[in-house]
Coordinates of C-alpha atoms in Angstrom, one line a residue:
Chain T
M1 CA 0.0 0.0 0.0
T2 CA 2.7 2.5 1.1
D3 CA 4.8 1.4 -1.8
R4 CA 2.1 2.0 -4.3
I5 CA 1.4 5.5 -3.0
A6 CA 5.1 6.3 -2.9
S7 CA 5.7 5.2 -6.4
Q8 CA 2.7 6.9 -7.8
F9 CA 4.0 10.0 -5.9
V10 CA 7.4 9.6 -7.5
R11 CA 5.9 9.1 -11.0
Q12 CA 3.8 12.2 -10.5
L13 CA 6.9 14.2 -9.7
R14 CA 9.2 12.8 -12.4
P15 CA 8.6 15.5 -14.8
Q16 CA 9.4 17.9 -12.2
A17 CA 12.8 16.4 -11.2
W18 CA 14.6 19.7 -11.6
W19 CA 12.0 21.5 -9.4
N20 CA 12.6 18.7 -6.9
A21 CA 16.4 19.3 -7.0
V22 CA 16.0 23.1 -6.6
N23 CA 13.8 22.7 -3.6
A24 CA 16.1 20.3 -2.0
W25 CA 19.2 22.3 -2.6
L26 CA 17.4 25.4 -1.2
L27 CA 16.6 23.5 1.9
L28 CA 20.3 22.3 2.1
L29 CA 21.9 25.6 1.4
P30 CA 22.2 27.1 4.9
A31 CA 23.7 23.9 6.4
A32 CA 25.9 23.3 3.3
V33 CA 27.4 26.8 3.3
L34 CA 28.4 26.4 7.0
L35 CA 29.6 22.9 6.6
V36 CA 31.7 23.8 3.7
A37 CA 33.0 26.9 5.5
F38 CA 33.9 25.3 8.7
T39 CA 34.6 21.6 7.9
H40 CA 35.5 20.9 4.2
Y41 CA 37.3 24.0 3.4
P42 CA 39.4 23.9 6.6
I43 CA 40.3 20.3 5.9
L44 CA 41.6 21.1 2.5
A45 CA 43.3 24.3 3.6
T46 CA 45.1 22.3 6.3
L47 CA 46.3 19.9 3.8
R48 CA 47.5 22.6 1.6
Q49 CA 49.1 24.5 4.3
S50 CA 51.1 21.5 5.4
L51 CA 52.9 21.5 2.1
Y52 CA 53.8 25.2 2.0
F53 CA 56.2 27.3 4.0
T54 CA 55.1 30.9 4.9
K55 CA 57.7 33.5 5.2
R56 CA 57.4 36.4 7.5
N57 CA 56.2 38.8 4.8
G58 CA 53.5 36.4 4.0
T59 CA 54.8 34.9 0.7
E60 CA 54.2 31.1 0.5
T61 CA 56.6 28.6 -1.2
F62 CA 55.8 25.0 -2.0
V63 CA 58.1 22.8 0.0
G64 CA 56.6 19.3 -0.6
L65 CA 57.1 17.1 2.5
D66 CA 59.6 19.3 4.2
N67 CA 57.2 20.2 7.0
Y68 CA 56.5 16.5 7.6
R69 CA 60.3 15.8 7.7
A70 CA 60.7 18.4 10.3
M71 CA 57.8 16.9 12.3
A72 CA 59.3 13.4 12.2
A73 CA 62.4 15.0 13.7
D74 CA 60.6 16.7 16.4
P75 CA 60.8 14.7 19.7
I76 CA 57.8 16.6 21.2
F77 CA 55.4 15.4 18.4
W78 CA 56.5 11.7 19.1
K79 CA 56.1 12.3 22.8
A80 CA 52.6 13.6 22.4
L81 CA 51.7 10.7 20.1
V82 CA 53.2 8.1 22.6
N83 CA 51.3 9.9 25.5
N84 CA 48.0 9.7 23.5
F85 CA 48.6 5.9 23.2
W86 CA 49.2 5.7 27.0
F87 CA 46.4 8.0 27.8
A88 CA 44.0 5.8 25.7
L89 CA 45.3 2.6 27.1
G90 CA 45.1 3.9 30.7
T91 CA 41.6 5.3 30.5
I92 CA 39.6 3.0 28.1
P93 CA 39.8 -0.6 29.4
T94 CA 39.3 0.4 33.0
S95 CA 36.5 2.8 32.3
I96 CA 34.8 0.2 30.0
A97 CA 35.1 -2.4 32.8
L98 CA 33.8 -0.1 35.4
A99 CA 30.9 0.9 33.1
L100 CA 29.9 -2.7 32.6
L101 CA 30.0 -3.4 36.3
M102 CA 27.9 -0.2 37.0
A103 CA 25.4 -1.1 34.2
L104 CA 25.1 -4.7 35.7
W105 CA 24.4 -3.3 39.2
V106 CA 22.0 -0.6 38.1
N107 CA 20.1 -3.1 35.8
R108 CA 19.3 -5.2 38.8
N109 CA 16.5 -4.8 41.2
M110 CA 18.7 -3.5 43.8
R111 CA 17.7 -1.1 46.6
G112 CA 18.4 2.5 45.6
R113 CA 19.2 1.8 42.1
G114 CA 18.0 5.2 41.1
F115 CA 20.5 6.7 43.4
L116 CA 23.3 4.5 42.1
R117 CA 22.6 5.6 38.5
L118 CA 22.6 9.1 39.5
A119 CA 25.9 8.9 41.3
Y120 CA 27.6 7.0 38.5
F121 CA 26.2 9.3 35.7
T122 CA 26.7 12.8 37.4
P123 CA 30.4 13.4 36.3
T124 CA 29.3 13.1 32.7
V125 CA 27.2 16.3 32.9
L126 CA 30.0 18.3 34.5
P127 CA 32.4 20.6 32.4
M128 CA 35.8 19.1 32.0
I129 CA 37.3 22.4 33.2
A130 CA 35.3 22.3 36.5
V131 CA 36.3 18.7 37.0
A132 CA 39.9 19.7 36.4
N133 CA 39.6 22.5 38.9
I134 CA 38.3 20.1 41.6
W135 CA 41.0 17.5 40.9
L136 CA 43.7 19.9 40.7
F137 CA 43.2 20.6 44.3
F138 CA 43.4 16.8 45.3
Y139 CA 46.8 16.7 43.5
T140 CA 48.2 20.0 44.9
P141 CA 51.5 19.3 46.7
D142 CA 51.6 19.5 50.5
Y143 CA 48.3 21.4 50.8
G144 CA 46.2 19.1 48.5
L145 CA 44.0 16.3 49.7
L146 CA 46.2 13.5 48.5
D147 CA 49.3 14.8 50.3
Q148 CA 47.1 15.4 53.4
L149 CA 46.3 11.7 53.4
R150 CA 50.0 10.9 52.9
G151 CA 50.8 13.2 55.8
L152 CA 48.5 11.1 58.0
L153 CA 50.6 8.0 57.2
G154 CA 53.8 10.1 57.9
L155 CA 54.9 10.4 54.3
A156 CA 56.3 13.5 52.9
G157 CA 54.4 15.6 50.2
W158 CA 54.6 14.7 46.6
N159 CA 54.2 16.9 43.6
W160 CA 51.7 14.7 41.8
L161 CA 51.3 16.7 38.7
G162 CA 54.9 18.1 38.7
E163 CA 56.5 14.8 38.4
P164 CA 56.8 13.0 35.0
S165 CA 56.4 9.7 36.7
T166 CA 53.0 10.3 38.2
V167 CA 51.4 13.1 36.1
M168 CA 49.9 10.8 33.5
G169 CA 48.5 8.4 36.1
C170 CA 46.7 11.2 37.9
L171 CA 45.1 12.4 34.8
I172 CA 44.1 9.0 33.8
V173 CA 42.4 8.4 37.1
M174 CA 40.5 11.7 36.8
V175 CA 39.3 10.8 33.2
I176 CA 38.1 7.4 34.2
W177 CA 36.0 9.0 36.9
K178 CA 34.6 11.5 34.3
E179 CA 33.8 8.8 31.6
A180 CA 32.8 5.5 33.2
G181 CA 29.3 6.7 33.8
F182 CA 28.8 7.8 30.3
F183 CA 29.7 4.5 28.9
M184 CA 27.6 2.8 31.5
I185 CA 24.4 4.1 29.8
F186 CA 25.2 2.2 26.5
Y187 CA 25.5 -1.0 28.5
L188 CA 22.3 -0.2 30.3
A189 CA 20.6 0.2 27.0
A190 CA 22.0 -3.0 25.6
L191 CA 21.2 -5.0 28.9
Q192 CA 17.6 -3.9 28.6
Q193 CA 17.4 -5.3 25.1
L194 CA 18.6 -8.8 26.3
S195 CA 15.9 -11.3 26.7
P196 CA 15.4 -12.3 30.4
D197 CA 14.7 -15.8 29.1
L198 CA 18.5 -16.3 28.6
D199 CA 19.2 -15.8 32.3
E200 CA 16.3 -18.0 33.3
A201 CA 17.4 -20.8 30.9
A202 CA 20.9 -20.5 32.4
A203 CA 19.6 -20.6 35.9
V204 CA 17.4 -23.6 35.1
E205 CA 20.5 -25.4 33.6
G206 CA 22.2 -24.7 36.9
A207 CA 24.8 -22.2 35.7
G208 CA 26.4 -20.0 38.2
R209 CA 26.2 -16.3 38.0
W210 CA 29.8 -15.8 36.9
Y211 CA 29.5 -18.5 34.3
T212 CA 26.3 -17.0 33.0
F213 CA 28.0 -13.6 32.7
R214 CA 31.1 -15.0 31.1
R215 CA 29.4 -17.2 28.6
I216 CA 26.2 -15.5 27.8
T217 CA 25.9 -11.9 28.9
F218 CA 29.4 -10.7 28.1
P219 CA 29.6 -12.3 24.5
L220 CA 26.0 -10.8 23.8
L221 CA 27.3 -7.4 24.9
M222 CA 30.3 -7.6 22.5
P223 CA 28.9 -5.2 19.9
T224 CA 28.3 -2.6 22.7
T225 CA 31.8 -3.2 24.0
L226 CA 33.4 -2.5 20.6
F227 CA 31.1 0.4 19.9
V228 CA 32.0 2.0 23.2
A229 CA 35.7 1.2 22.7
I230 CA 36.0 2.8 19.4
N231 CA 34.1 5.9 20.5
A232 CA 36.3 6.1 23.6
V233 CA 39.4 6.1 21.4
I234 CA 38.1 8.8 19.1
N235 CA 37.2 10.9 22.2
S236 CA 40.6 10.3 23.9
F237 CA 42.1 12.3 21.0
K238 CA 39.7 15.3 21.6
L239 CA 40.0 15.4 25.4
V240 CA 42.5 18.1 26.2
D241 CA 40.7 20.8 28.2
H242 CA 42.0 19.6 31.5
L243 CA 45.6 20.1 30.2
V244 CA 45.1 23.9 29.8
I245 CA 44.7 24.4 33.6
M246 CA 46.2 21.3 35.2
T247 CA 49.7 20.8 33.5
K248 CA 49.9 22.8 30.3
G249 CA 51.4 19.5 28.9
G250 CA 54.1 19.4 31.4
P251 CA 56.3 18.8 33.2
N252 CA 58.7 18.5 30.3
N253 CA 55.9 17.5 28.0
A254 CA 55.2 14.4 30.1
S255 CA 51.4 14.9 29.8
T256 CA 51.1 16.7 26.4
L257 CA 48.6 15.2 23.9
L258 CA 48.4 15.7 20.2
L259 CA 45.6 18.2 20.1
Y260 CA 47.0 20.1 23.0
Y261 CA 50.4 20.2 21.2
I262 CA 48.6 21.5 18.1
Y263 CA 46.9 24.2 20.2
E264 CA 50.3 25.2 21.8
V265 CA 52.1 25.4 18.5
A266 CA 49.4 27.4 16.8
F267 CA 48.5 29.9 19.5
T268 CA 51.5 30.0 21.8
F269 CA 54.4 29.5 19.3
Q270 CA 52.4 31.1 16.5
D271 CA 53.5 28.6 14.0
A272 CA 50.5 28.0 11.8
V273 CA 52.3 25.9 9.3
Y274 CA 53.6 23.4 11.7
A275 CA 50.3 23.4 13.5
A276 CA 48.6 22.4 10.2
T277 CA 51.1 19.6 9.6
L278 CA 50.3 18.2 13.1
T279 CA 46.7 18.6 12.4
V280 CA 46.9 16.4 9.3
V281 CA 48.3 13.6 11.4
L282 CA 45.2 13.9 13.8
L283 CA 42.9 14.0 10.8
V284 CA 44.3 10.9 9.4
L285 CA 44.0 9.2 12.8
L286 CA 40.5 10.2 13.2
S287 CA 39.3 9.3 9.8
T288 CA 40.8 5.9 10.1
L289 CA 39.1 5.3 13.3
A290 CA 35.8 6.5 11.9
L291 CA 36.1 4.4 8.8
L292 CA 36.8 1.4 11.1
K293 CA 33.6 2.3 13.0
F294 CA 31.3 2.9 10.2
G295 CA 32.6 0.2 7.7
Y296 CA 34.0 -2.7 9.3
L297 CA 32.4 -2.7 12.8
D298 CA 28.9 -2.0 11.7
R299 CA 28.8 -5.0 9.5
R300 CA 30.7 -7.4 11.5
I301 CA 29.4 -7.2 15.1
H302 CA 25.6 -7.4 14.8
Y303 CA 24.7 -10.9 15.7
Q304 CA 20.9 -10.6 15.0
Chain Q
M1 CA 14.9 -11.9 36.3
T2 CA 14.9 -11.4 40.0
A3 CA 18.2 -12.9 41.0
R4 CA 19.1 -12.0 44.6
T5 CA 22.1 -9.7 44.8
H6 CA 24.7 -10.8 47.1
P7 CA 25.1 -8.4 50.1
L8 CA 28.8 -7.9 49.4
E9 CA 28.0 -6.9 45.8
A10 CA 25.4 -4.3 47.1
I11 CA 27.9 -2.9 49.5
A12 CA 30.5 -2.7 46.6
A13 CA 28.0 -0.9 44.4
W14 CA 27.3 1.6 47.2
V15 CA 30.9 2.2 47.9
L16 CA 31.6 2.9 44.3
A17 CA 28.7 5.3 44.2
L18 CA 29.8 7.2 47.2
L19 CA 33.4 7.3 45.9
W20 CA 32.0 8.7 42.5
L21 CA 30.1 11.5 44.5
A22 CA 33.0 12.3 46.7
P23 CA 34.8 14.8 44.5
L24 CA 31.6 16.7 44.0
A25 CA 30.7 16.5 47.5
Y26 CA 34.1 17.8 48.3
A27 CA 33.6 20.7 46.0
F28 CA 30.4 21.7 47.8
W29 CA 32.0 21.3 51.2
S30 CA 34.9 23.5 50.5
S31 CA 32.9 26.1 48.8
L32 CA 30.6 26.5 51.7
H33 CA 33.2 26.8 54.4
P34 CA 35.9 29.3 55.3
A35 CA 39.3 28.7 53.5
A36 CA 40.9 27.3 56.7
Y37 CA 38.5 24.3 56.5
A38 CA 39.3 23.4 52.9
T39 CA 41.3 20.4 54.0
S40 CA 40.3 19.7 57.5
F41 CA 36.9 18.1 57.7
S42 CA 35.2 18.9 61.0
L43 CA 31.5 18.7 61.7
S44 CA 31.9 21.9 63.7
A45 CA 33.2 23.9 60.8
P46 CA 31.1 27.1 60.3
W47 CA 29.1 27.3 57.2
T48 CA 29.4 30.4 55.1
F49 CA 28.3 31.8 51.8
E50 CA 31.1 34.2 51.8
N51 CA 33.1 32.3 49.0
Y52 CA 30.3 32.8 46.6
V53 CA 29.9 36.4 47.2
R54 CA 33.7 36.9 46.8
A55 CA 33.8 35.0 43.6
W56 CA 30.7 36.8 42.2
N57 CA 32.4 40.2 43.1
Q58 CA 35.9 39.4 41.9
A59 CA 35.0 38.3 38.5
P60 CA 32.2 39.3 36.1
F61 CA 30.3 36.0 36.5
G62 CA 27.1 37.6 35.8
R63 CA 28.2 38.5 32.4
Y64 CA 29.8 35.0 31.8
Y65 CA 26.4 33.5 32.7
I66 CA 24.6 35.7 30.1
N67 CA 27.2 34.9 27.5
T68 CA 26.9 31.2 28.0
V69 CA 23.1 31.3 27.9
V70 CA 23.2 33.4 24.7
L71 CA 25.8 31.0 23.2
V72 CA 24.0 27.8 24.1
A73 CA 20.6 29.3 22.9
L74 CA 22.2 30.6 19.6
I75 CA 23.7 27.2 18.8
L76 CA 20.7 25.2 19.7
V77 CA 18.3 27.2 17.6
G78 CA 20.7 27.4 14.6
Q79 CA 21.2 23.6 14.8
L80 CA 17.6 22.7 15.0
V81 CA 16.6 25.0 12.2
L82 CA 19.4 24.1 9.8
S83 CA 19.4 20.4 10.4
T84 CA 15.5 20.2 10.2
L85 CA 15.7 21.8 6.7
A86 CA 18.6 19.6 5.6
A87 CA 17.2 16.3 7.0
Y88 CA 13.8 17.2 5.3
A89 CA 15.7 17.7 1.9
F90 CA 17.4 14.3 2.4
T91 CA 14.2 12.5 3.3
R92 CA 11.5 14.0 1.1
F93 CA 13.3 14.8 -2.2
R94 CA 15.0 12.6 -4.6
F95 CA 17.7 14.6 -6.5
K96 CA 20.9 14.0 -8.3
G97 CA 23.9 14.1 -6.0
S98 CA 21.9 13.5 -2.8
G99 CA 24.2 10.5 -2.0
I100 CA 27.4 12.5 -2.3
A101 CA 25.8 15.4 -0.4
F102 CA 24.9 13.1 2.5
A103 CA 28.3 11.5 2.6
L104 CA 29.9 15.0 2.6
V105 CA 27.6 15.8 5.6
L106 CA 28.7 12.7 7.4
L107 CA 32.3 13.6 7.0
Q108 CA 31.7 16.1 9.9
L109 CA 30.9 13.1 12.2
M110 CA 34.5 12.0 11.8
I111 CA 36.2 15.3 11.8
M112 CA 34.6 17.6 14.2
P113 CA 35.2 21.3 14.2
D114 CA 37.0 20.8 17.6
V115 CA 40.0 19.5 15.8
L116 CA 40.2 22.2 13.0
I117 CA 41.1 25.0 15.4
V118 CA 43.9 26.4 13.5
E119 CA 42.1 27.0 10.2
N120 CA 38.7 27.9 11.7
Y121 CA 40.6 30.5 13.7
R122 CA 41.9 31.9 10.5
I123 CA 38.4 31.9 8.9
I124 CA 36.9 33.6 11.8
G125 CA 39.5 36.2 11.7
K126 CA 39.0 36.8 8.1
L127 CA 35.3 37.3 8.7
G128 CA 36.3 40.0 11.4
L129 CA 34.4 38.1 14.1
L130 CA 37.2 37.2 16.6
D131 CA 36.2 37.8 20.1
T132 CA 32.5 37.6 19.6
I133 CA 29.8 35.1 20.7
P134 CA 28.8 34.2 17.1
A135 CA 32.5 33.3 16.5
I136 CA 32.2 30.6 19.1
A137 CA 28.9 29.4 17.6
L138 CA 29.6 29.5 13.9
P139 CA 31.4 26.2 13.4
Y140 CA 28.9 24.3 15.3
L141 CA 25.8 25.6 13.7
A142 CA 25.5 23.0 10.9
S143 CA 25.6 19.8 12.9
A144 CA 26.1 16.5 10.8
F145 CA 25.0 14.7 13.9
A146 CA 21.6 16.4 14.1
I147 CA 21.0 16.1 10.4
F148 CA 21.8 12.4 10.8
L149 CA 19.5 11.8 13.8
L150 CA 16.6 13.8 12.3
R151 CA 16.9 12.0 8.9
Q152 CA 16.6 8.8 10.7
T153 CA 13.5 10.0 12.5
F154 CA 11.9 11.4 9.4
K155 CA 12.4 8.3 7.5
S156 CA 10.3 6.4 10.0
I157 CA 7.4 8.7 9.6
P158 CA 4.4 6.8 7.8
Q159 CA 3.8 8.0 4.3
E160 CA 0.1 7.8 4.9
L161 CA 0.3 10.9 7.2
V162 CA 2.2 12.8 4.6
E163 CA -0.3 11.9 1.9
A164 CA -3.1 12.9 4.1
A165 CA -1.6 16.4 4.6
R166 CA -0.9 16.7 1.0
V167 CA -4.5 15.9 0.1
E168 CA -5.6 18.6 2.3
G169 CA -3.4 20.9 0.2
A170 CA -0.3 21.4 2.3
G171 CA 2.8 22.5 0.4
P172 CA 6.3 21.0 1.2
L173 CA 7.0 23.4 4.0
Q174 CA 3.6 23.0 5.6
V175 CA 4.1 19.2 5.5
L176 CA 7.4 19.7 7.3
W177 CA 5.9 21.9 10.0
R178 CA 2.7 20.1 10.5
V179 CA 3.6 16.4 10.1
Y180 CA 7.4 15.8 10.4
V181 CA 8.4 18.3 13.2
P182 CA 5.6 17.4 15.7
L183 CA 6.3 13.6 15.2
A184 CA 10.1 14.1 15.7
R185 CA 9.7 15.7 19.1
P186 CA 11.5 13.1 21.1
T187 CA 14.5 13.4 18.8
Y188 CA 14.5 17.1 19.1
V189 CA 14.5 16.8 22.9
A190 CA 17.3 14.3 22.9
F191 CA 19.5 16.2 20.7
G192 CA 18.7 19.5 22.4
L193 CA 19.8 18.1 25.8
V194 CA 22.9 16.7 24.4
S195 CA 23.7 19.9 22.5
V196 CA 23.1 22.1 25.5
S197 CA 25.2 20.0 27.8
Y198 CA 28.1 19.9 25.2
H199 CA 28.2 23.5 24.5
W200 CA 27.7 24.6 28.1
N201 CA 30.7 22.7 29.0
N202 CA 32.8 23.3 25.8
F203 CA 36.1 25.0 26.4
L204 CA 39.0 24.8 24.0
W205 CA 37.4 26.5 21.0
P206 CA 35.8 29.4 23.1
L207 CA 39.2 29.8 24.9
I208 CA 40.9 30.3 21.5
V209 CA 38.4 32.7 19.9
T210 CA 37.5 34.9 22.8
N211 CA 39.6 37.5 24.6
S212 CA 37.3 39.7 26.6
V213 CA 34.7 39.7 29.3
E214 CA 32.0 40.6 26.7
S215 CA 32.3 37.3 24.9
R216 CA 33.8 34.8 27.2
P217 CA 31.6 31.9 28.3
L218 CA 31.5 30.6 31.9
T219 CA 34.0 27.8 31.2
V220 CA 36.6 30.2 29.9
G221 CA 35.8 32.7 32.6
L222 CA 36.4 30.1 35.3
A223 CA 39.8 29.1 33.8
V224 CA 40.8 32.8 33.7
F225 CA 39.6 33.3 37.3
G226 CA 41.2 30.1 38.7
A227 CA 44.6 30.6 37.0
P228 CA 47.4 30.2 39.7
E229 CA 48.8 33.6 38.8
T230 CA 45.7 35.3 40.2
G231 CA 46.4 34.0 43.7
V232 CA 42.7 33.7 44.5
D233 CA 41.8 31.6 47.5
W234 CA 41.2 27.9 47.0
S235 CA 37.7 28.1 48.5
V236 CA 36.8 31.0 46.3
I237 CA 37.8 29.1 43.2
T238 CA 35.7 26.0 44.3
A239 CA 32.7 28.4 44.7
A240 CA 33.2 29.7 41.2
T241 CA 33.6 26.1 39.9
V242 CA 30.3 25.2 41.6
M243 CA 28.6 28.2 40.1
T244 CA 29.9 27.1 36.6
M245 CA 28.5 23.6 36.8
A246 CA 25.3 24.4 38.9
P247 CA 22.8 25.1 36.3
L248 CA 23.4 22.0 34.3
L249 CA 23.8 19.9 37.5
I250 CA 20.4 21.2 38.7
A251 CA 18.8 20.5 35.3
F252 CA 20.2 17.1 35.4
L253 CA 18.9 16.3 38.9
L254 CA 15.4 17.5 38.0
F255 CA 15.2 15.7 34.6
Q256 CA 17.5 12.8 35.4
R257 CA 15.5 10.3 33.3
Q258 CA 15.3 12.6 30.2
F259 CA 19.0 13.2 30.4
V260 CA 20.1 9.7 30.6
Q261 CA 17.6 8.7 27.9
S262 CA 18.8 11.5 25.6
F263 CA 22.4 10.6 25.9
M264 CA 21.5 7.0 25.2
R265 CA 19.4 7.8 22.2
A266 CA 21.9 10.3 20.8
G267 CA 24.8 8.0 21.5
I268 CA 23.5 4.8 20.0
R269 CA 21.9 6.2 16.9

């Protein structure tokens, strides 16, 4: 029925195909202009910029891959990239595991589950910059909360964010706290889709709780896990707000991340060409991840 | 299933919840007590509102609030209008190049304006808009995410309803306004909540393009206020931090279910 009406509708309109197109493009126009101006053009301009050198007087010369060679020789670039890797590895598996645990608890008929969900989810709605302010105080040397606790144990103060050995760990703990509750809701949604018959069947068969989780629930949640994981990786490249007020990438670039380094190069060192070259790396990383997400994963992990 | 929860597990769940609320509880505690009690928790500590008064007087937070509200509203209205029109074009009209156009829209899902800071700064500069509220909003007004979500919703709307409206003589825009928009309300609410939360909290881009009290949103204002160079008391900074997050936090507490569902709906797609 619907099909017939639809095809009739299309047949009616066919002579007016051009009119259709005009209408459609008029509707698209405002969004298209802004998308081109702030997404497509900037992407192309960034690519172009990375192949040119700009002199002080503003003249540009084509330099091929010279900017990339300079980048490959820049230890801070590599440091940022490696940091991004550790930052992702430190935050993502732990927050996903916690998120799953939270979701399993909140999904149960436990007393106070509304409160539990609220507690877990709240950090998600806070601005990163406010979170950074609060945690900055925990990590403040001597005066901060963490060092006060150390003081109770008779230990000397420690400059948590000022030492290369601890700064990354501190930031990772904070980000886990911020993100776990966000990932929890994806598991919650997935758990609510699972048939309760499965659990009952498992119980009837005498399967233990841990066994049921390991052999039934967890495999069924695999699509969610991969979805959350890849989104988390993408997100980890964009998460740099806290660096601005907590460490400025320091000490000695121990906590810098690629996007923060781009920000620093562009707006502190005023080197737009090098910032563009670095941006290209970030764009390549993000597009690869996105293609993985849209192409491969979407097709492979849906069991139904 | 009503499997009994092991008491130990219930305790673990509660411990984790309290641990998760602790940093926030701490922020409230220290903002409501004199600086001397910032690290010593004592039940006899006197309560005070002084930190809030001082924060409010030491920096133009009133102006920052207005800026953020204007910014968030501007972005939301722009996104809703532009994406409604675009999603309608993709759903209702068959035209040459629509596939390519849609793919080009989706590109913004991969490469968000947040990472194109260098070139976007240059463009905003060329437009002569640096240090204005529209400068913060412009790169976000066309949202691929909103277009994508609305297109999904529009596609699920029964053709019979559209036909009925057409028979009654409604033109394309009337069909959009009378049939599509009302039926897509849940999607608008979900996207709206996510967008407002995102832009209320957004920091890096506003930090880059703003440079004065007149255009700075709350997040940037807070960062400027809390910078170590300023030597402001810790308790006063916490008060400012609480002020920055309070509106969204209150909205979240009031409409908890809608928030969680919106993030879920928008995230899963």
